Amino acid sequence: MRFYSSDKTSTELKNGVKNRKEALKFILSFIKGHWRSVLAGVITLVVVDIIQLYIPRIIQRVIDELGKASFSREIIGQGTLSILLLAIAMVVLRFFWRIFIVGSARKIEKEVREEMFSHIQGLGFSFFNRKKTGSLMALMINDVSAIRMVAGPSIIALTDAVFMGSLS
């Protein structure tokens, strides 16, 4: 079981995991179970990022052609069609990276919540006499939701920051 035993102090229960390194290990232990889906989502997200960076280049090429003698409406049509096709590809790929990454985050949230509930069910009455029910409820709701945010939107933001920053 990945959860802390009932002999922890109330401060440690309120704060959840003691330090960042331990928290990262805890979250990664759940992400490892969904690594294929998360990896597929990150790869799909990187492809979307690359497409996003390619569209301005198409616009630049069309604008550069405007001043040339060889300019024709066909160039604008080709540029527009290219942008439209890339936009459609982005919509489809965005759908998939959201399914992969956000879907994994939801599954991780469910697993953490189920494991916590199972752990809490095994605790004795003396534990519940010593601990506040509201604190346990907050832990079960808010902290588990925070884990979902780390397993989903944080991965998306980190991937976007790294790849959009380095590719642009």
Backbone as a chain_set.jsonl record, in Angstrom:
{"seq": "MRFYSSDKTSTELKNGVKNRKEALKFILSFIKGHWRSVLAGVITLVVVDIIQLYIPRIIQRVIDELGKASFSREIIGQGTLSILLLAIAMVVLRFFWRIFIVGSARKIEKEVREEMFSHIQGLGFSFFNRKKTGSLMALMINDVSAIRMVAGPSIIALTDAVFMGSLS", "coords": {"N": [[0.849, -1.175, 0.0], [0.534, 2.21, -0.801], [0.014, 4.298, 0.868], [0.239, 6.274, 3.844], [0.719, 5.029, 7.145], [-1.561, 4.808, 9.947], [-0.258, 5.886, 12.107], [0.836, 8.354, 11.732], [1.366, 11.842, 12.423], [-1.122, 14.399, 12.98], [-0.477, 16.719, 11.615], [1.174, 15.809, 9.564], [-0.72, 14.285, 8.217], [-2.478, 16.289, 7.36], [-0.862, 17.807, 5.665], [-0.312, 15.958, 3.802], [1.922, 14.381, 1.784], [5.268, 14.255, 2.943], [7.604, 15.6, 1.838], [8.758, 17.156, -1.241], [10.159, 15.406, -2.957], [9.335, 12.908, -2.121], [6.638, 13.197, -2.686], [6.696, 13.393, -5.455], [7.64, 10.834, -6.121], [5.477, 9.371, -5.208], [3.358, 10.217, -6.91], [4.445, 9.536, -9.397], [4.474, 6.796, -9.118], [1.885, 6.098, -9.657], [1.538, 7.156, -12.218], [3.26, 5.596, -13.7], [1.818, 3.289, -14.195], [0.258, 4.031, -16.275], [1.828, 4.716, -18.387], [2.048, 4.268, -21.159], [-0.218, 5.459, -22.322], [0.106, 8.108, -21.437], [2.556, 8.73, -22.643], [1.841, 8.444, -25.357], [0.019, 10.553, -25.477], [1.728, 12.757, -24.952], [3.459, 12.633, -27.154], [1.598, 13.047, -29.22], [0.778, 15.602, -28.513], [3.165, 17.039, -28.923], [3.352, 16.805, -31.699], [1.118, 18.338, -32.432], [2.018, 20.807, -31.474], [4.173, 21.243, -33.223], [2.794, 21.463, -35.64], [1.353, 23.797, -35.083], [3.41, 25.629, -35.131], [4.125, 25.563, -37.753], [2.118, 26.703, -39.319], [2.287, 29.639, -39.228], [4.526, 29.916, -40.861], [3.594, 29.162, -43.363], [1.833, 31.251, -43.841], [3.685, 33.346, -43.886], [5.141, 32.646, -46.185], [3.17, 32.951, -48.19], [2.64, 35.691, -47.955], [5.158, 36.712, -48.613], [5.202, 36.028, -51.291], [3.372, 37.782, -52.358], [4.487, 40.19, -53.276], [5.921, 39.48, -55.494], [6.41, 39.023, -59.052], [5.447, 36.647, -60.004], [3.196, 36.086, -58.583], [-0.001, 34.719, -57.874], [-3.534, 34.063, -57.604], [-3.794, 31.468, -57.042], [-1.712, 30.765, -55.362], [-2.511, 31.88, -52.924], [-4.812, 30.354, -52.554], [-3.69, 27.773, -52.307], [-2.178, 28.13, -49.992], [-4.221, 28.749, -48.159], [-5.718, 26.359, -48.244], [-3.776, 24.584, -47.274], [-3.434, 25.568, -44.655], [-6.016, 25.147, -43.672], [-6.215, 22.317, -43.81], [-4.161, 21.63, -42.024], [-5.223, 22.771, -39.717], [-7.479, 21.166, -39.333], [-6.194, 18.745, -38.873], [-4.927, 19.433, -36.478], [-7.144, 19.746, -34.767], [-8.153, 17.123, -34.646], [-5.902, 15.748, -33.61], [-5.583, 17.123, -31.188], [-7.883, 16.308, -29.863], [-7.212, 13.618, -29.455], [-4.816, 13.806, -27.857], [-5.901, 14.888, -25.6], [-7.677, 12.905, -24.808], [-5.812, 10.848, -24.266], [-4.005, 12.007, -22.275], [-5.579, 13.524, -20.361], [-7.511, 11.607, -19.886], [-5.941, 9.58, -18.732], [-5.155, 10.934, -16.423], [-7.598, 11.166, -15.104], [-8.14, 8.461, -14.635], [-6.004, 7.862, -12.946], [-6.651, 9.509, -10.795], [-8.988, 8.218, -9.956], [-7.928, 5.727, -9.187], [-6.242, 6.495, -7.05], [-8.121, 7.577, -5.295], [-9.708, 5.297, -4.788], [-7.81, 3.617, -3.608], [-7.143, 5.11, -1.347], [-9.633, 5.154, -0.045], [-9.985, 2.44, 0.459], [-7.86, 2.06, 2.204], [-8.611, 3.722, 4.325], [-10.924, 2.43, 5.155], [-9.858, 0.225, 6.405], [-8.841, 1.153, 8.768], [-8.865, 1.465, 12.348], [-11.467, 2.162, 14.842], [-10.425, 3.842, 16.764], [-8.677, 5.496, 15.409], [-10.417, 7.179, 13.966], [-11.643, 8.42, 16.069], [-9.639, 10.047, 16.951], [-8.981, 11.69, 14.798], [-10.146, 14.382, 12.736], [-13.148, 14.278, 10.975], [-13.79, 16.023, 8.903], [-11.274, 16.865, 8.001], [-10.299, 14.514, 6.895], [-12.181, 14.177, 4.869], [-11.633, 16.423, 3.304], [-9.054, 15.786, 2.496], [-9.614, 13.511, 0.972], [-11.058, 14.625, -1.11], [-10.064, 17.242, -2.066], [-7.193, 16.986, -2.15], [-6.819, 14.709, -3.686], [-7.913, 15.557, -6.06], [-6.019, 17.469, -6.678], [-3.881, 15.819, -7.256], [-4.79, 14.729, -9.647], [-4.631, 17.013, -11.214], [-1.885, 17.366, -11.341], [-1.171, 15.071, -12.684], [-2.342, 15.462, -15.142], [-3.104, 18.273, -16.477], [-0.681, 19.53, -15.679], [1.338, 18.013, -16.887], [0.705, 18.524, -19.529], [1.117, 21.32, -19.663], [3.859, 21.461, -19.03], [4.992, 19.984, -21.153], [4.174, 21.565, -23.349], [5.5, 23.965, -22.685], [8.219, 23.212, -22.773], [8.577, 22.152, -25.421], [7.337, 24.027, -27.187], [8.756, 26.241, -26.46], [11.386, 25.501, -27.128], [11.179, 24.885, -29.832], [10.203, 27.14, -31.099]], "CA": [[0.0, 0.0, 0.0], [1.347, 3.41, -0.969], [-0.412, 5.345, 1.769], [0.894, 6.304, 5.135], [-0.002, 4.318, 8.186], [-2.353, 5.671, 10.817], [0.531, 6.422, 13.205], [1.352, 9.668, 11.367], [0.779, 12.935, 13.187], [-2.187, 15.089, 12.243], [0.16, 17.686, 10.713], [1.594, 15.062, 8.377], [-1.92, 13.912, 7.471], [-2.993, 17.494, 6.701], [0.049, 18.209, 4.603], [-0.165, 14.882, 2.829], [3.249, 13.824, 1.67], [6.182, 15.072, 3.738], [8.441, 16.492, 1.032], [8.494, 17.127, -2.684], [10.723, 14.211, -3.578], [8.431, 11.815, -1.775], [5.39, 13.444, -3.419], [6.942, 13.044, -6.854], [7.68, 9.374, -6.184], [4.101, 8.902, -5.006], [2.58, 10.468, -8.133], [5.032, 8.737, -10.469], [4.094, 5.389, -8.941], [0.602, 5.919, -10.339], [1.708, 7.476, -13.637], [3.929, 4.448, -14.327], [0.792, 2.345, -14.634], [-0.41, 4.579, -17.46], [2.898, 5.354, -19.148], [1.808, 4.204, -22.608], [-1.21, 6.473, -22.668], [0.716, 9.424, -21.215], [3.558, 8.915, -23.7], [1.102, 8.692, -26.608], [-0.513, 11.907, -25.37], [2.822, 13.721, -25.075], [3.898, 12.612, -28.564], [0.55, 13.706, -30.003], [0.846, 17.024, -28.167], [4.332, 17.598, -29.608], [2.988, 16.926, -33.117], [0.24, 19.51, -32.52], [2.885, 21.981, -31.304], [4.927, 21.426, -34.469], [1.839, 21.973, -36.631], [1.076, 25.183, -34.717], [4.549, 26.455, -35.544], [4.25, 25.521, -39.212], [1.098, 27.566, -39.928], [2.812, 30.985, -39.519], [5.472, 29.841, -41.983], [2.782, 29.162, -44.586], [1.361, 32.635, -44.009], [4.86, 34.124, -44.285], [5.454, 32.319, -47.581], [2.153, 33.577, -49.042], [2.872, 37.142, -47.916], [6.376, 36.975, -49.39], [4.872, 35.872, -52.709], [2.51, 38.884, -52.792], [5.253, 41.231, -53.973], [6.628, 38.945, -56.658], [5.691, 39.056, -60.33], [4.833, 35.333, -60.246], [2.064, 35.925, -57.669], [-1.318, 34.425, -58.437], [-4.546, 33.688, -56.603], [-3.568, 30.049, -56.759], [-0.811, 30.689, -54.203], [-3.357, 32.123, -51.75], [-5.666, 29.17, -52.42], [-2.884, 26.667, -51.78], [-1.866, 28.465, -48.596], [-5.458, 28.61, -47.383], [-6.021, 24.934, -48.15], [-2.777, 23.992, -46.374], [-3.767, 25.965, -43.282], [-7.26, 24.464, -43.321], [-5.912, 20.903, -43.554], [-3.394, 21.564, -40.777], [-6.149, 23.069, -38.617], [-8.281, 19.953, -39.115], [-5.285, 17.779, -38.229], [-4.736, 19.873, -35.091], [-8.367, 19.446, -34.009], [-8.198, 15.672, -34.427], [-4.805, 15.379, -32.706], [-5.896, 17.668, -29.849], [-8.862, 15.394, -29.274], [-6.522, 12.412, -28.992], [-3.934, 14.016, -26.706], [-6.743, 15.097, -24.42], [-8.142, 11.575, -24.389], [-4.679, 10.133, -23.675], [-3.44, 12.6, -21.054], [-6.621, 13.815, -19.372], [-8.107, 10.314, -19.535], [-5.032, 8.934, -17.776], [-5.232, 11.674, -15.158], [-8.863, 10.773, -14.451], [-7.971, 7.083, -14.15], [-5.102, 7.939, -11.795], [-7.455, 10.073, -9.696], [-9.884, 7.147, -9.5], [-7.121, 4.734, -8.48], [-5.803, 7.069, -5.771], [-9.301, 7.683, -4.439], [-10.087, 3.942, -4.369], [-6.797, 3.11, -2.688], [-7.299, 5.838, -0.087], [-10.86, 4.687, 0.588], [-9.699, 1.098, 0.954], [-6.981, 2.227, 3.366], [-9.396, 4.312, 5.415], [-11.848, 1.402, 5.652], [-9.129, -0.719, 7.24], [-8.395, 1.779, 10.008], [-9.721, 1.183, 13.501], [-12.308, 3.239, 15.367], [-9.607, 4.794, 17.536], [-8.145, 6.479, 14.462], [-11.481, 8.136, 13.656], [-11.898, 9.207, 17.274], [-8.55, 11.026, 17.084], [-8.88, 12.552, 13.616], [-11.361, 15.085, 12.346], [-13.759, 13.744, 9.759], [-13.692, 17.053, 7.871], [-9.912, 16.822, 7.448], [-10.226, 13.327, 6.044], [-12.996, 14.453, 3.683], [-10.877, 17.378, 2.484], [-7.966, 15.017, 1.904], [-10.173, 12.628, -0.047], [-11.598, 15.386, -2.242], [-9.175, 18.285, -2.605], [-5.84, 16.522, -2.429], [-6.872, 13.758, -4.798], [-8.109, 16.386, -7.257], [-4.712, 18.08, -6.968], [-3.077, 14.774, -7.907], [-5.26, 14.68, -11.03], [-4.099, 18.196, -11.896], [-0.463, 17.102, -11.608], [-1.078, 13.988, -13.67], [-2.932, 15.856, -16.415], [-2.749, 19.609, -16.968], [0.731, 19.871, -15.45], [2.115, 17.351, -17.943], [0.418, 19.266, -20.754], [1.799, 22.617, -19.581], [5.306, 21.226, -19.095], [5.315, 19.592, -22.53], [4.037, 22.76, -24.188], [6.56, 24.927, -22.366], [9.508, 22.709, -23.252], [8.649, 22.006, -26.875], [7.034, 25.287, -27.866], [9.877, 27.129, -26.169], [12.592, 25.109, -27.854], [10.934, 24.82, -31.274], [9.858, 28.441, -31.697]], "C": [[0.895, 1.24, 0.0], [1.011, 4.504, 0.024], [0.268, 5.196, 3.11], [0.038, 5.598, 6.172], [-0.674, 5.32, 9.117], [-1.55, 6.25, 11.967], [1.177, 7.768, 12.865], [0.68, 10.731, 12.224], [-0.274, 13.631, 12.344], [-1.61, 16.119, 11.276], [0.588, 16.99, 9.433], [0.392, 14.62, 7.554], [-2.479, 15.11, 6.721], [-2.14, 17.872, 5.508], [0.251, 17.133, 3.557], [1.241, 14.328, 2.863], [4.243, 14.793, 2.289], [7.021, 16.033, 2.91], [8.197, 16.272, -0.448], [9.004, 15.865, -3.358], [9.815, 13.006, -3.333], [7.105, 11.958, -2.53], [5.549, 13.051, -4.881], [6.987, 11.533, -7.036], [6.272, 8.785, -6.083], [3.296, 9.051, -6.295], [3.116, 9.626, -9.289], [4.675, 7.263, -10.338], [2.745, 5.099, -9.596], [0.733, 6.163, -11.836], [2.368, 6.309, -14.376], [2.931, 3.424, -14.853], [0.086, 2.775, -15.907], [0.606, 5.195, -18.42], [2.648, 5.333, -20.651], [0.843, 5.302, -23.062], [-0.636, 7.88, -22.506], [1.744, 9.708, -22.303], [2.887, 9.19, -25.048], [0.528, 10.105, -26.613], [0.556, 12.965, -25.545], [3.312, 13.778, -26.517], [2.876, 13.325, -29.442], [0.553, 15.212, -29.751], [2.02, 17.714, -28.856], [4.044, 17.769, -31.103], [2.079, 18.14, -33.327], [1.06, 20.793, -32.389], [3.672, 22.281, -32.578], [4.013, 21.994, -35.556], [1.535, 23.448, -36.355], [2.198, 26.112, -35.165], [4.698, 26.506, -37.06], [3.273, 26.473, -39.898], [1.613, 28.995, -40.171], [3.821, 31.002, -40.677], [4.742, 29.823, -43.324], [2.308, 30.583, -44.874], [2.516, 33.528, -44.473], [5.194, 33.891, -45.759], [4.463, 32.979, -48.54], [2.361, 35.091, -49.092], [4.116, 37.512, -48.717], [6.105, 36.892, -50.892], [4.036, 37.046, -53.24], [3.26, 39.928, -53.628], [5.946, 40.763, -55.236], [5.756, 38.997, -57.906], [4.961, 37.743, -60.584], [3.624, 35.075, -59.346], [0.769, 35.634, -58.425], [-2.265, 34.06, -57.3], [-4.382, 32.225, -56.19], [-2.676, 29.874, -55.524], [-1.609, 30.914, -52.917], [-4.259, 30.91, -51.501], [-4.919, 27.989, -51.83], [-2.544, 26.895, -50.308], [-3.071, 28.278, -47.693], [-5.818, 27.143, -47.188], [-5.05, 24.231, -47.189], [-3.103, 24.309, -44.915], [-5.029, 25.256, -42.814], [-7.014, 22.994, -42.985], [-5.115, 20.731, -42.259], [-4.288, 21.844, -39.569], [-7.02, 21.853, -38.296], [-7.433, 18.883, -38.423], [-5.07, 18.145, -36.76], [-5.945, 19.544, -34.227], [-8.419, 17.957, -33.666], [-7.119, 15.255, -33.421], [-5.018, 15.929, -31.296], [-6.902, 16.782, -29.129], [-8.144, 14.178, -28.683], [-5.577, 12.677, -27.831], [-4.739, 14.286, -25.45], [-7.28, 13.771, -23.898], [-7.011, 10.838, -23.669], [-4.266, 10.718, -22.325], [-4.51, 12.84, -19.993], [-7.328, 12.524, -18.951], [-7.249, 9.56, -18.525], [-5.093, 9.613, -16.42], [-6.501, 11.312, -14.391], [-8.765, 9.352, -13.882], [-7.063, 7.056, -12.923], [-5.849, 8.476, -10.586], [-8.356, 8.996, -9.1], [-9.111, 6.104, -8.696], [-6.683, 5.24, -7.111], [-6.981, 7.122, -4.804], [-9.721, 6.301, -3.915], [-9.09, 3.374, -3.362], [-6.893, 3.804, -1.328], [-8.536, 5.34, 0.667], [-10.655, 3.298, 1.185], [-8.838, 1.166, 2.212], [-7.77, 2.746, 4.569], [-10.363, 3.287, 5.993], [-11.154, 0.419, 6.589], [-8.662, -0.14, 8.567], [-9.396, 1.515, 11.134], [-10.516, 2.397, 13.955], [-11.49, 4.283, 16.119], [-9.005, 5.866, 16.626], [-9.182, 7.572, 14.198], [-11.891, 8.955, 14.872], [-10.849, 10.301, 17.444], [-8.523, 12.045, 15.952], [-10.217, 13.194, 13.295], [-11.873, 14.546, 11.008], [-13.636, 14.737, 8.606], [-12.32, 17.076, 7.211], [-9.749, 15.639, 6.513], [-11.014, 13.533, 4.752], [-12.264, 15.398, 2.74], [-9.725, 16.667, 1.785], [-8.482, 14.151, 0.762], [-10.644, 13.395, -1.287], [-10.548, 16.309, -2.845], [-7.807, 17.762, -3.0], [-5.807, 15.531, -3.587], [-7.114, 14.508, -6.108], [-6.808, 17.072, -7.661], [-3.787, 17.071, -7.648], [-3.49, 14.644, -9.368], [-4.694, 15.855, -11.826], [-2.612, 18.018, -12.214], [-0.317, 16.06, -12.71], [-1.632, 14.371, -15.033], [-2.443, 17.204, -16.906], [-1.291, 20.012, -16.737], [1.635, 19.233, -16.501], [1.926, 18.092, -19.26], [1.189, 20.586, -20.763], [3.31, 22.457, -19.687], [5.737, 20.866, -20.511], [5.242, 20.786, -23.463], [5.17, 23.75, -23.938], [7.903, 24.483, -22.931], [9.58, 22.719, -24.781], [8.32, 23.286, -27.628], [8.167, 26.281, -27.646], [11.115, 26.791, -26.987], [12.39, 25.107, -29.364], [10.675, 26.187, -31.902], [11.011, 29.389, -31.796]], "O": [[1.892, 1.298, 0.72], [1.664, 5.547, 0.026], [0.797, 4.139, 3.456], [-1.19, 5.575, 6.089], [-0.392, 6.517, 9.078], [-2.091, 7.036, 12.745], [1.99, 8.268, 13.643], [-0.442, 10.542, 12.694], [-0.308, 13.465, 11.125], [-2.196, 16.367, 10.223], [0.388, 17.518, 8.339], [0.466, 14.581, 6.326], [-2.909, 14.978, 5.576], [-2.665, 18.221, 4.451], [0.908, 17.361, 2.542], [1.69, 13.848, 3.904], [4.085, 16.008, 2.177], [7.128, 17.204, 3.275], [7.519, 15.327, -0.851], [8.34, 15.318, -4.239], [9.569, 12.199, -4.229], [6.52, 10.964, -2.96], [4.652, 12.451, -5.474], [6.431, 11.009, -8.001], [5.928, 7.831, -6.781], [2.627, 8.109, -6.721], [2.342, 9.069, -10.068], [4.583, 6.556, -11.342], [2.496, 3.978, -10.039], [0.114, 5.463, -12.638], [2.068, 6.063, -15.545], [3.19, 2.765, -15.86], [-0.603, 1.978, -16.544], [0.268, 6.101, -19.181], [3.0, 6.285, -21.346], [1.075, 5.978, -24.064], [-0.868, 8.746, -23.349], [1.793, 10.82, -22.83], [3.32, 10.071, -25.791], [0.549, 10.779, -27.643], [0.325, 13.971, -26.216], [3.556, 14.864, -27.044], [3.245, 14.116, -30.31], [0.353, 16.001, -30.675], [1.888, 18.846, -29.323], [4.446, 18.766, -31.703], [2.252, 18.885, -34.292], [0.822, 21.758, -33.115], [3.817, 23.441, -32.965], [4.405, 22.892, -36.3], [1.469, 24.255, -37.283], [1.948, 27.259, -35.536], [5.342, 27.414, -37.586], [3.585, 26.999, -40.967], [1.386, 29.522, -41.26], [3.941, 32.002, -41.385], [5.215, 30.4, -44.303], [2.376, 31.055, -46.009], [2.337, 34.368, -45.355], [5.494, 34.835, -46.489], [4.86, 33.506, -49.579], [2.268, 35.698, -50.16], [4.121, 38.521, -49.423], [6.722, 37.615, -51.673], [3.999, 37.276, -54.449], [2.708, 40.478, -54.581], [6.502, 41.576, -55.974], [4.528, 39.013, -57.824], [3.961, 37.723, -61.301], [3.082, 33.97, -59.343], [0.488, 36.225, -59.468], [-1.837, 33.786, -56.179], [-4.797, 31.824, -55.103], [-2.867, 28.944, -54.74], [-1.4, 30.21, -51.929], [-4.44, 30.494, -50.357], [-5.437, 27.285, -50.963], [-2.612, 25.978, -49.49], [-2.962, 27.722, -46.6], [-6.182, 26.732, -46.086], [-5.459, 23.387, -46.392], [-3.054, 23.433, -44.052], [-5.097, 24.811, -41.668], [-7.538, 22.484, -41.995], [-5.362, 19.801, -41.491], [-4.126, 21.223, -38.518], [-7.267, 21.549, -37.129], [-7.896, 18.205, -37.506], [-5.036, 17.266, -35.899], [-5.795, 19.113, -33.084], [-8.696, 17.584, -32.526], [-7.393, 14.497, -32.491], [-4.67, 15.27, -30.316], [-6.782, 16.538, -27.928], [-8.429, 13.761, -27.561], [-5.519, 11.873, -26.899], [-4.303, 13.948, -24.349], [-7.331, 13.545, -22.689], [-7.218, 10.271, -22.597], [-4.188, 9.989, -21.336], [-4.361, 12.406, -18.851], [-7.701, 12.37, -17.788], [-7.768, 8.972, -17.577], [-5.082, 8.947, -15.385], [-6.475, 11.169, -13.168], [-9.249, 9.08, -12.784], [-7.319, 6.317, -11.973], [-5.699, 7.96, -9.478], [-8.471, 8.88, -7.88], [-9.576, 5.65, -7.65], [-6.743, 4.506, -6.125], [-6.853, 6.755, -3.636], [-10.051, 6.155, -2.738], [-9.477, 2.731, -2.386], [-6.743, 3.167, -0.286], [-8.486, 5.131, 1.879], [-11.107, 3.023, 2.297], [-9.059, 0.422, 3.167], [-7.609, 2.26, 5.689], [-10.599, 3.278, 7.201], [-11.794, -0.156, 7.47], [-8.138, -0.871, 9.408], [-10.596, 1.364, 10.905], [-10.269, 3.518, 13.51], [-11.825, 5.468, 16.111], [-8.845, 7.015, 17.039], [-8.852, 8.758, 14.207], [-12.424, 10.056, 14.731], [-11.132, 11.356, 18.011], [-8.07, 13.171, 16.157], [-11.277, 12.623, 13.548], [-11.117, 14.387, 10.049], [-13.406, 14.341, 7.464], [-12.213, 17.281, 6.002], [-9.129, 15.755, 5.456], [-10.579, 13.12, 3.677], [-12.27, 15.202, 1.524], [-9.454, 16.923, 0.612], [-7.854, 14.07, -0.293], [-10.625, 12.855, -2.393], [-10.188, 16.164, -4.013], [-7.317, 18.072, -4.085], [-4.863, 15.525, -4.377], [-6.576, 14.13, -7.149], [-6.53, 17.236, -8.849], [-2.999, 17.437, -8.52], [-2.637, 14.467, -10.237], [-4.32, 15.696, -12.988], [-2.143, 18.477, -13.255], [0.564, 16.166, -13.564], [-1.401, 13.648, -16.003], [-1.477, 17.279, -17.665], [-0.73, 20.765, -17.532], [2.595, 19.856, -16.953], [2.878, 18.267, -20.02], [1.836, 20.927, -21.753], [3.968, 23.242, -20.368], [6.735, 21.385, -21.011], [6.141, 20.999, -24.276], [5.733, 24.307, -24.881], [8.638, 25.289, -23.502], [10.536, 23.236, -25.359], [8.975, 23.594, -28.624], [8.498, 27.065, -28.535], [11.808, 27.682, -27.479], [13.351, 25.311, -30.107], [10.901, 26.375, -33.098], [10.849, 30.509, -32.279]]}, "num_chains": 1, "name": "protein.A"}
